[in-house]
Coordinates of C-alpha atoms in Angstrom, one line a residue:
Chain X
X1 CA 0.0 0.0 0.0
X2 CA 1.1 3.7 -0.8
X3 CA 0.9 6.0 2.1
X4 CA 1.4 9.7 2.4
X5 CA 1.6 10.6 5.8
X6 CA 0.6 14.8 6.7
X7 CA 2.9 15.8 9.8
X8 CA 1.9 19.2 11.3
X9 CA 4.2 19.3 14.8
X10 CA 6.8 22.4 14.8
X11 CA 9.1 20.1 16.7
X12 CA 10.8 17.1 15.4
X13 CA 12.2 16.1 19.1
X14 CA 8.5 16.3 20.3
X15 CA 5.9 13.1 21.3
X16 CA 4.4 13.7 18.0
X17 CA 7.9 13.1 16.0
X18 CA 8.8 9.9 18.3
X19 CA 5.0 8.5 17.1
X20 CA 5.2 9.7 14.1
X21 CA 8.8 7.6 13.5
X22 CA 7.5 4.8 15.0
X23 CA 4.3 4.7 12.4
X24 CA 6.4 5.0 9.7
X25 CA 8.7 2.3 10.6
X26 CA 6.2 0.2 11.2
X27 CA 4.6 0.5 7.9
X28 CA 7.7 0.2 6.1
X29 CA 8.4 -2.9 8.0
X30 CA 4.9 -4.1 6.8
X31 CA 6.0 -3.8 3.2
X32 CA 4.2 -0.1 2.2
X33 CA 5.4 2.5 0.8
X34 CA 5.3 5.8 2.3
X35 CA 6.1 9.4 1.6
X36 CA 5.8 12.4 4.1
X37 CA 4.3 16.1 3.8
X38 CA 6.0 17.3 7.0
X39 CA 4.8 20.5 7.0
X40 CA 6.8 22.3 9.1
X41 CA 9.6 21.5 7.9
X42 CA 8.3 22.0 4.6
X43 CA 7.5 25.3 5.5
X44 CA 4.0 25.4 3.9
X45 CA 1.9 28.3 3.4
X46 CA -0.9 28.4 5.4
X47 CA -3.1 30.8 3.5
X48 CA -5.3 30.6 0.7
X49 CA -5.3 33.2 -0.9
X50 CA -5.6 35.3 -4.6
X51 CA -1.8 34.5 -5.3
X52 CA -2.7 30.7 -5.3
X53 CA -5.3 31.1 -8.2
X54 CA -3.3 32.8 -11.3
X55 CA -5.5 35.2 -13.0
X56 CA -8.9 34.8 -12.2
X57 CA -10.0 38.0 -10.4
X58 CA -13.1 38.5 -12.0
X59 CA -14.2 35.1 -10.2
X60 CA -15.1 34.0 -6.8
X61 CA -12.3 32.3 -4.7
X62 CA -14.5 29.1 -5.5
X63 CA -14.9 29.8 -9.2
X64 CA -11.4 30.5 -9.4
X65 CA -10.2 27.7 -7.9
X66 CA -11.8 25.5 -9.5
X67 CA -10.4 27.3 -12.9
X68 CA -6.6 26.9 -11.5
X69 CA -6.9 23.4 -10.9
X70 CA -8.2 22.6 -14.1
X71 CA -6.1 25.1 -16.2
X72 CA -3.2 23.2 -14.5
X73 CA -2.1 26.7 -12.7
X74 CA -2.4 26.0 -9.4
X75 CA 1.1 26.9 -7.0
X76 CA 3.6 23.7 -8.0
X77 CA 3.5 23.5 -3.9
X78 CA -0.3 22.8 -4.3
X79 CA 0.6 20.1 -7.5
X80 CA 3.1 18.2 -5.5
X81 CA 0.4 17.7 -3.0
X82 CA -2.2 16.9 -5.8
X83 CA 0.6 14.2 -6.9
X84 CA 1.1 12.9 -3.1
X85 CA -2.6 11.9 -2.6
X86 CA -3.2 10.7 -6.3
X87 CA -0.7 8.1 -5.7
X88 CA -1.7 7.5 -2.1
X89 CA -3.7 4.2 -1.6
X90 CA -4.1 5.6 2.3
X91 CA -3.3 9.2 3.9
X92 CA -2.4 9.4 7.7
X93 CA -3.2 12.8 9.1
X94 CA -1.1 13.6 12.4
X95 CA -1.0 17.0 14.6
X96 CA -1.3 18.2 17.9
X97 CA -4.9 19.2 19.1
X98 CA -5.2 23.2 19.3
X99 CA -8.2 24.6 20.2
X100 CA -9.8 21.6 19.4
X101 CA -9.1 21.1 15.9
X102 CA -6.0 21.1 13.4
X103 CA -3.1 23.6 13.9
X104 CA -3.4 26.6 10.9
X105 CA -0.5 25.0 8.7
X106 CA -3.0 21.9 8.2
X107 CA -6.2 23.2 8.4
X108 CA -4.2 25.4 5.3
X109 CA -3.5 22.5 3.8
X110 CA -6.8 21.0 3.3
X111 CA -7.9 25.2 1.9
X112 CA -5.1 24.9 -0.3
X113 CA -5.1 21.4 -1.7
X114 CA -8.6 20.5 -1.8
X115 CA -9.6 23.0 -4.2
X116 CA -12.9 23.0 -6.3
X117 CA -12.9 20.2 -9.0
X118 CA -10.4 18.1 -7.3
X119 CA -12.2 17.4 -3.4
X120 CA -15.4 19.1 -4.0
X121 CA -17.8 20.5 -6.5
X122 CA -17.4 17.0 -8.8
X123 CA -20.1 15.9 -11.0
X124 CA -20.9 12.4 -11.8
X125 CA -19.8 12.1 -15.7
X126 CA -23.3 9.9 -16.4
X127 CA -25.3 12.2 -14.1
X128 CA -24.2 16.3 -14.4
X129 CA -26.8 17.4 -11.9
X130 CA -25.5 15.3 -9.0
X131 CA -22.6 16.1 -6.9
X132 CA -20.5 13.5 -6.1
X133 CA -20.1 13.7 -2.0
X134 CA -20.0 12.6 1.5
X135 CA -18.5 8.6 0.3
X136 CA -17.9 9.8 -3.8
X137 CA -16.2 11.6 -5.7
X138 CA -12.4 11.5 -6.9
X139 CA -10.8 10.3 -3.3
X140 CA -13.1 7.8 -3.2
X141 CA -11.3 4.5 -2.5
X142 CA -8.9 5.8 -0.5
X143 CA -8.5 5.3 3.1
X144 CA -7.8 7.8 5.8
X145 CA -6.5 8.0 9.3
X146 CA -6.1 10.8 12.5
X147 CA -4.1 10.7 14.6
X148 CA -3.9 13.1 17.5
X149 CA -1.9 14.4 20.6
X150 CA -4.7 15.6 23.1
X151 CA -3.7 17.4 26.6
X152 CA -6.7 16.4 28.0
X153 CA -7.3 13.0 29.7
X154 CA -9.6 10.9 28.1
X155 CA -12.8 10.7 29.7
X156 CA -12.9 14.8 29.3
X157 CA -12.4 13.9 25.3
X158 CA -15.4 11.0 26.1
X159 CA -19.2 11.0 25.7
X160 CA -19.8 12.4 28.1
X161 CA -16.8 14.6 28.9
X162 CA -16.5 18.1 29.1
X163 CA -14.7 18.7 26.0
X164 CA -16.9 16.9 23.8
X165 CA -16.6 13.3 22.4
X166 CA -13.5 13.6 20.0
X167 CA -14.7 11.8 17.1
X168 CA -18.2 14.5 17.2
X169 CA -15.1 17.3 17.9
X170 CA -13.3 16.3 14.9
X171 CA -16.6 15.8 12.6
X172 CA -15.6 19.0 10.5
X173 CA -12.4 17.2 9.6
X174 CA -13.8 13.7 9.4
X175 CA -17.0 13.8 8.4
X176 CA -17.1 17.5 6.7
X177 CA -13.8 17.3 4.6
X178 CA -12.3 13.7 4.5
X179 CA -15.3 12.3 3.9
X180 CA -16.9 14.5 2.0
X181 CA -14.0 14.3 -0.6
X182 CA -14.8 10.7 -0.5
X183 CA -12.4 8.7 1.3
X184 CA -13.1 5.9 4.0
X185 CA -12.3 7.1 7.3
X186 CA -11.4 5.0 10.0
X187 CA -11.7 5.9 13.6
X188 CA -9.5 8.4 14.8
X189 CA -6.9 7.2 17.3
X190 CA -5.9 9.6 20.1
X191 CA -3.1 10.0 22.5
X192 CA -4.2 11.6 26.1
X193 CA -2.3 13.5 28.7
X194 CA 0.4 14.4 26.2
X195 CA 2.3 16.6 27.8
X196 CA 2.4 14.5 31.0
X197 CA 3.7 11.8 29.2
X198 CA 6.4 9.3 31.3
X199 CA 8.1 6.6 30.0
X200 CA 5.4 4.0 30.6
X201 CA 3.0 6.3 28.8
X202 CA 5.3 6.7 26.3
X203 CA 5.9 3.4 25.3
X204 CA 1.8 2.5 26.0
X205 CA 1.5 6.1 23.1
X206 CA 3.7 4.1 20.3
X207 CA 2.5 0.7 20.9
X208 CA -1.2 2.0 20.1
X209 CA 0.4 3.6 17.0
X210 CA 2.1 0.9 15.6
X211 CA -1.0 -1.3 16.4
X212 CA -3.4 1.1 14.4
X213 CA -1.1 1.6 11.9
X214 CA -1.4 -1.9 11.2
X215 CA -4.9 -2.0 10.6
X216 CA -4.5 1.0 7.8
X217 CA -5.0 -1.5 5.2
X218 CA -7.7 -3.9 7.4
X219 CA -9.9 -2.1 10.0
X220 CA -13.5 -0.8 9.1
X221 CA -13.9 2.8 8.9
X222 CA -16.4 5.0 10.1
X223 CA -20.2 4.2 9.0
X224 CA -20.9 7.4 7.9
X225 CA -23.8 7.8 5.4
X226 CA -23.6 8.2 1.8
X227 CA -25.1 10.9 0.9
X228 CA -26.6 9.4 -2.7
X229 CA -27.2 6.2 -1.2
X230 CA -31.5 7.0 0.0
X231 CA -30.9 8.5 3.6
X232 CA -31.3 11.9 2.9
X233 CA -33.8 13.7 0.9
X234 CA -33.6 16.4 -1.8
X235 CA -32.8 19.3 0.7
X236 CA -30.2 16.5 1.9
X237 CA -31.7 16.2 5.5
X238 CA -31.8 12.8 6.6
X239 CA -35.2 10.7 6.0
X240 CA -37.6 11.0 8.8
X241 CA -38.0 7.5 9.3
X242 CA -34.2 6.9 9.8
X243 CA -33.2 7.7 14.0
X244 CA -36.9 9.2 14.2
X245 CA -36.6 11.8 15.9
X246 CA -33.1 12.7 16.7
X247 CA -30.9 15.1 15.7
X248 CA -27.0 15.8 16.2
X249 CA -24.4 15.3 14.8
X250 CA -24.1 10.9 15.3
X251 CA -27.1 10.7 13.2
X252 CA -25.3 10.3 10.1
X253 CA -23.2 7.4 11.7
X254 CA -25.4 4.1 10.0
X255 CA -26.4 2.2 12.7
X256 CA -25.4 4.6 15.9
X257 CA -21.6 4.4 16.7
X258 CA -20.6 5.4 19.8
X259 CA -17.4 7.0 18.7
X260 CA -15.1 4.5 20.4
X261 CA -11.4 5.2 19.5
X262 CA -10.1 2.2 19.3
Chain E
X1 CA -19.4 49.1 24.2
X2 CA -16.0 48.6 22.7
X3 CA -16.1 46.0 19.4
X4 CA -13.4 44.1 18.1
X5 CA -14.5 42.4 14.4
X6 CA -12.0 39.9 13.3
X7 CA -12.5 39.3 9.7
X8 CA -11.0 36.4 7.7
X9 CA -12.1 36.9 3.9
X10 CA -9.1 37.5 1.1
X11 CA -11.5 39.4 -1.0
X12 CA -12.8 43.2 0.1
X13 CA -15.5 43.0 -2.1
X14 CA -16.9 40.1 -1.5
X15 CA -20.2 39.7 -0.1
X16 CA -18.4 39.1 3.5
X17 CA -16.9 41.8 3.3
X18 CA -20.1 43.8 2.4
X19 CA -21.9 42.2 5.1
X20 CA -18.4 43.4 7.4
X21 CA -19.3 47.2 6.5
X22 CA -23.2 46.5 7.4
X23 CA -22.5 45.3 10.5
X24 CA -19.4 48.0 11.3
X25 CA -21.7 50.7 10.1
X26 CA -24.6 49.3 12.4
X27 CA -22.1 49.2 15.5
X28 CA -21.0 53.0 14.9
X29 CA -24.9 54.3 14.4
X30 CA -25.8 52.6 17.8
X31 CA -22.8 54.6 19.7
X32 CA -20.7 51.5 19.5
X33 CA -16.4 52.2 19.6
X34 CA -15.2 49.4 16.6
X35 CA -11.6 48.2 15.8
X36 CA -10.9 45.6 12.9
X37 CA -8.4 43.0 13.0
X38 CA -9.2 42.6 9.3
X39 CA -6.5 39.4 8.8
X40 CA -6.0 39.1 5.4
X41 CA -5.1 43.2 5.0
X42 CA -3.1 42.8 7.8
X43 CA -1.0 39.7 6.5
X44 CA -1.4 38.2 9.5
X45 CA 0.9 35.3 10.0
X46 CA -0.9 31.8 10.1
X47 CA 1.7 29.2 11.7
X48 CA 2.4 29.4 15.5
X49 CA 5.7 28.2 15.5
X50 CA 8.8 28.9 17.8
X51 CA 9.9 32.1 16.0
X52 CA 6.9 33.3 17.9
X53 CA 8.1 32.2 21.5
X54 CA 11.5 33.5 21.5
X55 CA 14.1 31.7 23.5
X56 CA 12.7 28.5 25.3
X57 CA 13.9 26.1 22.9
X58 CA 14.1 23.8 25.6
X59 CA 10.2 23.7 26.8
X60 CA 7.4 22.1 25.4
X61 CA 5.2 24.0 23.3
X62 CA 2.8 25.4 25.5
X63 CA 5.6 26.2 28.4
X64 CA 7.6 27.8 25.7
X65 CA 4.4 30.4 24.7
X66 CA 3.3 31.0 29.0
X67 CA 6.9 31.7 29.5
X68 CA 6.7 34.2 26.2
X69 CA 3.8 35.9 27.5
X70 CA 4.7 36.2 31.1
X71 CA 8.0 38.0 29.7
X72 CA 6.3 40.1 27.3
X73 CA 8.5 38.6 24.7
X74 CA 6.0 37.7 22.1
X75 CA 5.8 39.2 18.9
X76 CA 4.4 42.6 18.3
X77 CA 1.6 41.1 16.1
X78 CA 0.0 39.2 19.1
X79 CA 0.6 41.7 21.7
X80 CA -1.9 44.0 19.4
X81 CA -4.1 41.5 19.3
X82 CA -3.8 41.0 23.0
X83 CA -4.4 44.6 23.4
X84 CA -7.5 44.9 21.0
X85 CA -8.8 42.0 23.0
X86 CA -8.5 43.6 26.6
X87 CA -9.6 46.9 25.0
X88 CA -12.5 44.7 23.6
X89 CA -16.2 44.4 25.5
X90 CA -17.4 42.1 22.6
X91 CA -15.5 39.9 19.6
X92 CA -17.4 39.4 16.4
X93 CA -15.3 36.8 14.3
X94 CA -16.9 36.9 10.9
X95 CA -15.6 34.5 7.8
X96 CA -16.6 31.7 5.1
X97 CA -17.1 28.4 6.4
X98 CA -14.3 26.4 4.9
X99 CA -14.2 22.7 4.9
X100 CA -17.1 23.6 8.0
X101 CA -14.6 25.7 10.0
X102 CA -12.4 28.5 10.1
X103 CA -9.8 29.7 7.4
X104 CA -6.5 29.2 8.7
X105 CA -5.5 32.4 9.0
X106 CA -8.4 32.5 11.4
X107 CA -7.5 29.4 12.8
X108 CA -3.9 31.2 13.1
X109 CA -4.9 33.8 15.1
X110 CA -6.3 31.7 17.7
X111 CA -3.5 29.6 17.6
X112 CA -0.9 32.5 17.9
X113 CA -3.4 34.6 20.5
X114 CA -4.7 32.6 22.8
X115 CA -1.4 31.5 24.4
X116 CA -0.9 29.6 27.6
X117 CA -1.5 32.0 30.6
X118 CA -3.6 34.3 28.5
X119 CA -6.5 32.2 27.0
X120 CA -5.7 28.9 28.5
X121 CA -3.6 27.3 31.6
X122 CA -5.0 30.5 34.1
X123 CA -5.7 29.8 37.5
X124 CA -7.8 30.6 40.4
X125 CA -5.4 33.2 42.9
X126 CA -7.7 32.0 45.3
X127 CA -7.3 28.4 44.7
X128 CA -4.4 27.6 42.8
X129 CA -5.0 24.3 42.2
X130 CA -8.1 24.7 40.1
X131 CA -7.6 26.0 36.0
X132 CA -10.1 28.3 34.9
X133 CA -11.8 27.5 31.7
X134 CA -15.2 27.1 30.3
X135 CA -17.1 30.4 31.6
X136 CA -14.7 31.3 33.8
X137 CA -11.0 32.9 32.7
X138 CA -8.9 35.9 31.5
X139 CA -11.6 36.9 29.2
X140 CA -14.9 36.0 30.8
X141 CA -17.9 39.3 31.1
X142 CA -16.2 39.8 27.6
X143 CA -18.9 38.8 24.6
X144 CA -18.7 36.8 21.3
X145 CA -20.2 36.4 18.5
X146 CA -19.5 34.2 15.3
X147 CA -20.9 35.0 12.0
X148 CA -20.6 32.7 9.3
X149 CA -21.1 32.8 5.4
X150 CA -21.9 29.5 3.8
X151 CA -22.1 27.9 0.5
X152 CA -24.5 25.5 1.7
X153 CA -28.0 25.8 2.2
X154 CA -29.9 26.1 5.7
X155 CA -31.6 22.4 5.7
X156 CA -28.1 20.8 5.3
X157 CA -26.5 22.8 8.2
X158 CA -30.2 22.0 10.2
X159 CA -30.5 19.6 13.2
X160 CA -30.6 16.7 10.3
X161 CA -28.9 18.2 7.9
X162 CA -26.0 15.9 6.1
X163 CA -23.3 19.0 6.7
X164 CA -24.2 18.8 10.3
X165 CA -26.2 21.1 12.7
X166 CA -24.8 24.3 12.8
X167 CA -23.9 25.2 16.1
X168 CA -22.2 21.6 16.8
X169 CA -20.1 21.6 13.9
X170 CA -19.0 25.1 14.9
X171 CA -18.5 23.2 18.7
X172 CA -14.7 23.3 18.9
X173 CA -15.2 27.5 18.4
X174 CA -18.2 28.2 20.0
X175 CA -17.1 26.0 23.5
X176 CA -13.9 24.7 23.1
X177 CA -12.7 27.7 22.4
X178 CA -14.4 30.9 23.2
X179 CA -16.5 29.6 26.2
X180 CA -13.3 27.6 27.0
X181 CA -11.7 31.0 27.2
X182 CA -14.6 32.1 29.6
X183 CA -16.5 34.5 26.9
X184 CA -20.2 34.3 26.6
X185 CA -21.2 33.1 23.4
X186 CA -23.9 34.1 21.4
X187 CA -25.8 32.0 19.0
X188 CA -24.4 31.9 15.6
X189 CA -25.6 33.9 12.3
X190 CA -25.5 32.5 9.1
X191 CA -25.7 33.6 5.9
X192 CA -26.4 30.2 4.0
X193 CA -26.2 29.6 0.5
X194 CA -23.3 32.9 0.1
X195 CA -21.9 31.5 -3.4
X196 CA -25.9 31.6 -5.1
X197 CA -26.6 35.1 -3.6
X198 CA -28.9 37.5 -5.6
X199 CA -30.6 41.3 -5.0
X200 CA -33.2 39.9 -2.8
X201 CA -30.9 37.5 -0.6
X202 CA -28.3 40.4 -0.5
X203 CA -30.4 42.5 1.2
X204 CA -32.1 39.7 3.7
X205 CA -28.5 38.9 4.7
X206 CA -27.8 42.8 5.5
X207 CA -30.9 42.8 7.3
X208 CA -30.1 39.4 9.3
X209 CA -26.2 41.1 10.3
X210 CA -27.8 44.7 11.3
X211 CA -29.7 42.7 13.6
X212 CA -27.7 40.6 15.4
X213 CA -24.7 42.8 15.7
X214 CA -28.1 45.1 17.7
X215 CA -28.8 42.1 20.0
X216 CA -24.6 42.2 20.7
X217 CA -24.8 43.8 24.5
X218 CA -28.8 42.3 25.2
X219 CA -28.9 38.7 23.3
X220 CA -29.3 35.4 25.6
X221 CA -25.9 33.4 25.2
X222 CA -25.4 30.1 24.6
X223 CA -26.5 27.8 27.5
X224 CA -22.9 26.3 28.2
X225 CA -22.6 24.1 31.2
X226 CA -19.8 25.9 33.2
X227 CA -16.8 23.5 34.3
X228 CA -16.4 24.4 38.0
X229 CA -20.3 25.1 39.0
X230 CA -20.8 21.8 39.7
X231 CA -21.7 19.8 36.6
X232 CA -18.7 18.3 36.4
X233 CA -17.3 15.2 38.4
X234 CA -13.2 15.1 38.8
X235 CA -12.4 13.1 35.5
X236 CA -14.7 16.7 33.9
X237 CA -17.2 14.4 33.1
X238 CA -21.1 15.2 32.9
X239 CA -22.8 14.0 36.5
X240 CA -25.1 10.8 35.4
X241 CA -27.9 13.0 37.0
X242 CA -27.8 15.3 34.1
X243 CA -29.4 14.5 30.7
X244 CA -29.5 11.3 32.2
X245 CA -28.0 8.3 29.4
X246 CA -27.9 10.7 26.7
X247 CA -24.5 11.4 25.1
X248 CA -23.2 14.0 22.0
X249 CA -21.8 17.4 22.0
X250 CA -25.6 19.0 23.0
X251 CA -25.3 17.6 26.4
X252 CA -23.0 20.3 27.1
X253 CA -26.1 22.9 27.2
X254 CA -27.8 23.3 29.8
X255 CA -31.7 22.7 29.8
X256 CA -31.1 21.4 25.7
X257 CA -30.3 24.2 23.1
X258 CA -31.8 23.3 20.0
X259 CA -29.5 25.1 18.5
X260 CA -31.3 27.5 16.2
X261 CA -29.4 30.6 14.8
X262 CA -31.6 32.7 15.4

């Protein structure tokens, strides 16, 4: 398997870059292949903005966006990453949890890279009027992983804890851009208390690493719902008579997962 | 009152930043003091790394950037911000919902801003063993509010909507961050479907934004449980007595916010 693993630590010495070694040695001694978009070392730029688009004032950012990508004028930063994922078979996503949710340099990524006719706004060649989303569309096929570094302890990052459950924190990333572009996404993986990490912690953080890494290929991802597949209707709210009468955000998990990590 | 608007849109004449003037020019007519942190003008920098914390190359992360702000030795940009912020009686934060959060340079200034000791990591003088956070902290009696232009429409960001329900995909903002600082949090606006607008949605969206930036200093906020009133057990987990067996990110209102925008 090809895999293209997105770092987004500022500190190579750090818990992140000890896991995300380990991960990567483990999948090379598994037989894949693996590149890495470390992207602090890279030093990526963060911020989408008109200078990423060529000459396409007259448009909207969308509009424009889409025009770059297709005209082939997109930065060569934003290609090479283009490149990365189309030969990925899998894509490990791994960062530090700020504020909840990715650091800027990969939430800048995903702006950047997954620009209109590449992750979103693409139409089903036998069907122009549908948009293919939420389980289609062109990184459909592939599979993709996150993998976080959480200060908080777990049961605040829980059902019920006070932080909210992490796989309903992370839905934007998930559900709202991973999935939506169309790739299967397995159950994030967390480690907790990382910055009170000891050496039995430590060694506890890279085991469950190496473990999930493992099951990159094998485990079953998320059951999100498709969103062309019958559950939701023309205004794409989900059918009444699926989880009558509930609402938030696990109702578009088929079947009810609890958000278990692991 | 004294207004900060944070605005994260590259283009000055788009309909964000129309709806930005409508809401500033609102403020002013109403006796309102306004500053703009207008990011994209301002070049603000995206990526909180160490150039940011001077020299503490030997702490973690978040030691490094308490240390920083203790000394005063962060950079110019964030002590401006720090100083709009203090100066500040409300925040409006106003962008395009990308990938169903922030840009990064939004997600940037949060990152950069809200260091350890300022946003996060404060303590009670009284009782030092106990952190301050959710409704209580460095910037609680301070308000927020978060406006939002999307390219979806409103059924799809509704409580069954397949993009998610508005106010819980906006969770890591609304609570993990700005309640987590101890602000009070308004409910959301949205201006939905922002890429399809005509004349006659134009003027509804004005409307909507004169509005709500009226209700800043008088609107109910958000019903957030606070962390230290009792809620909470040790492990910050919801008491069982509370929305008894029920689980997701709405637990985390009180007396069960529906979650309208409105």
């Amino acid at each position: 398997m090809n895999v293209l693993w997105v770092f987004a630590h500022p500190d190579q010495g750090s818990l992140s870059g000890v896991l995300r070694d380990e991960g990567l040695a483990a999948l090379a001694s598994a037989g894949h292949r693996t590149r890495v978009s470390d992207l602090y070392a890279m030093k990526w730029k963060a911020t989408l903005d008109r200078d990423d688009l060529g000459d396409a004032s007259g448009d909207t950012l969308s509009a424009a966006s889409r025009r770059a990508y297709a005209d082939g004028t997109l930065g060569a930063d934003i290609r090479a990453e283009h490149d990365k994922i189309d030969w990925a078979d899998a894509v490990v996503l791994q960062f530090p949890l700020w504020w909840y949710g990715m650091p800027a340099i990969l939430k800048g990524w995903f702006d950047r890279v997954f620009v209109k006719g590449y992750a979103y706004g693409v139409t089903d060649p036998q069907r122009p009027g549908r948009t293919l989303r939420y389980g289609q569309g062109r990184l459909a096929g592939k599979r993709a992983l996150v993998l976080v570094t959480a200060g908080s302890r777990e049961p605040a990052l829980g059902p019920r804890g006070i932080n909210g459950q992490l796989d309903l924190v992370l839905f934007p990333l998930l559900h709202g851009t991973l999935w939506y572009a169309g790739m299967s996404v397995l159950p994030p993986v967390a480690v907790y208390g990382a910055d009170r990490v000891g050496p039995h912690e430590h060694a506890a953080a890279a085991a469950l690493v190496r473990r999930r890494v493992a099951g990159l290929d094998r485990d079953a991802p998320l059951p999100y719902r498709t969103q062309n597949g019958g559950d939701y209707d023309d205004d794409l709210v989900l059918r009444p008579e699926l989880a009558p009468g509930a609402s938030g955000l696990d109702v578009h998990y088929a079947g009810g997962f609890t958000g278990a990590d692991e």
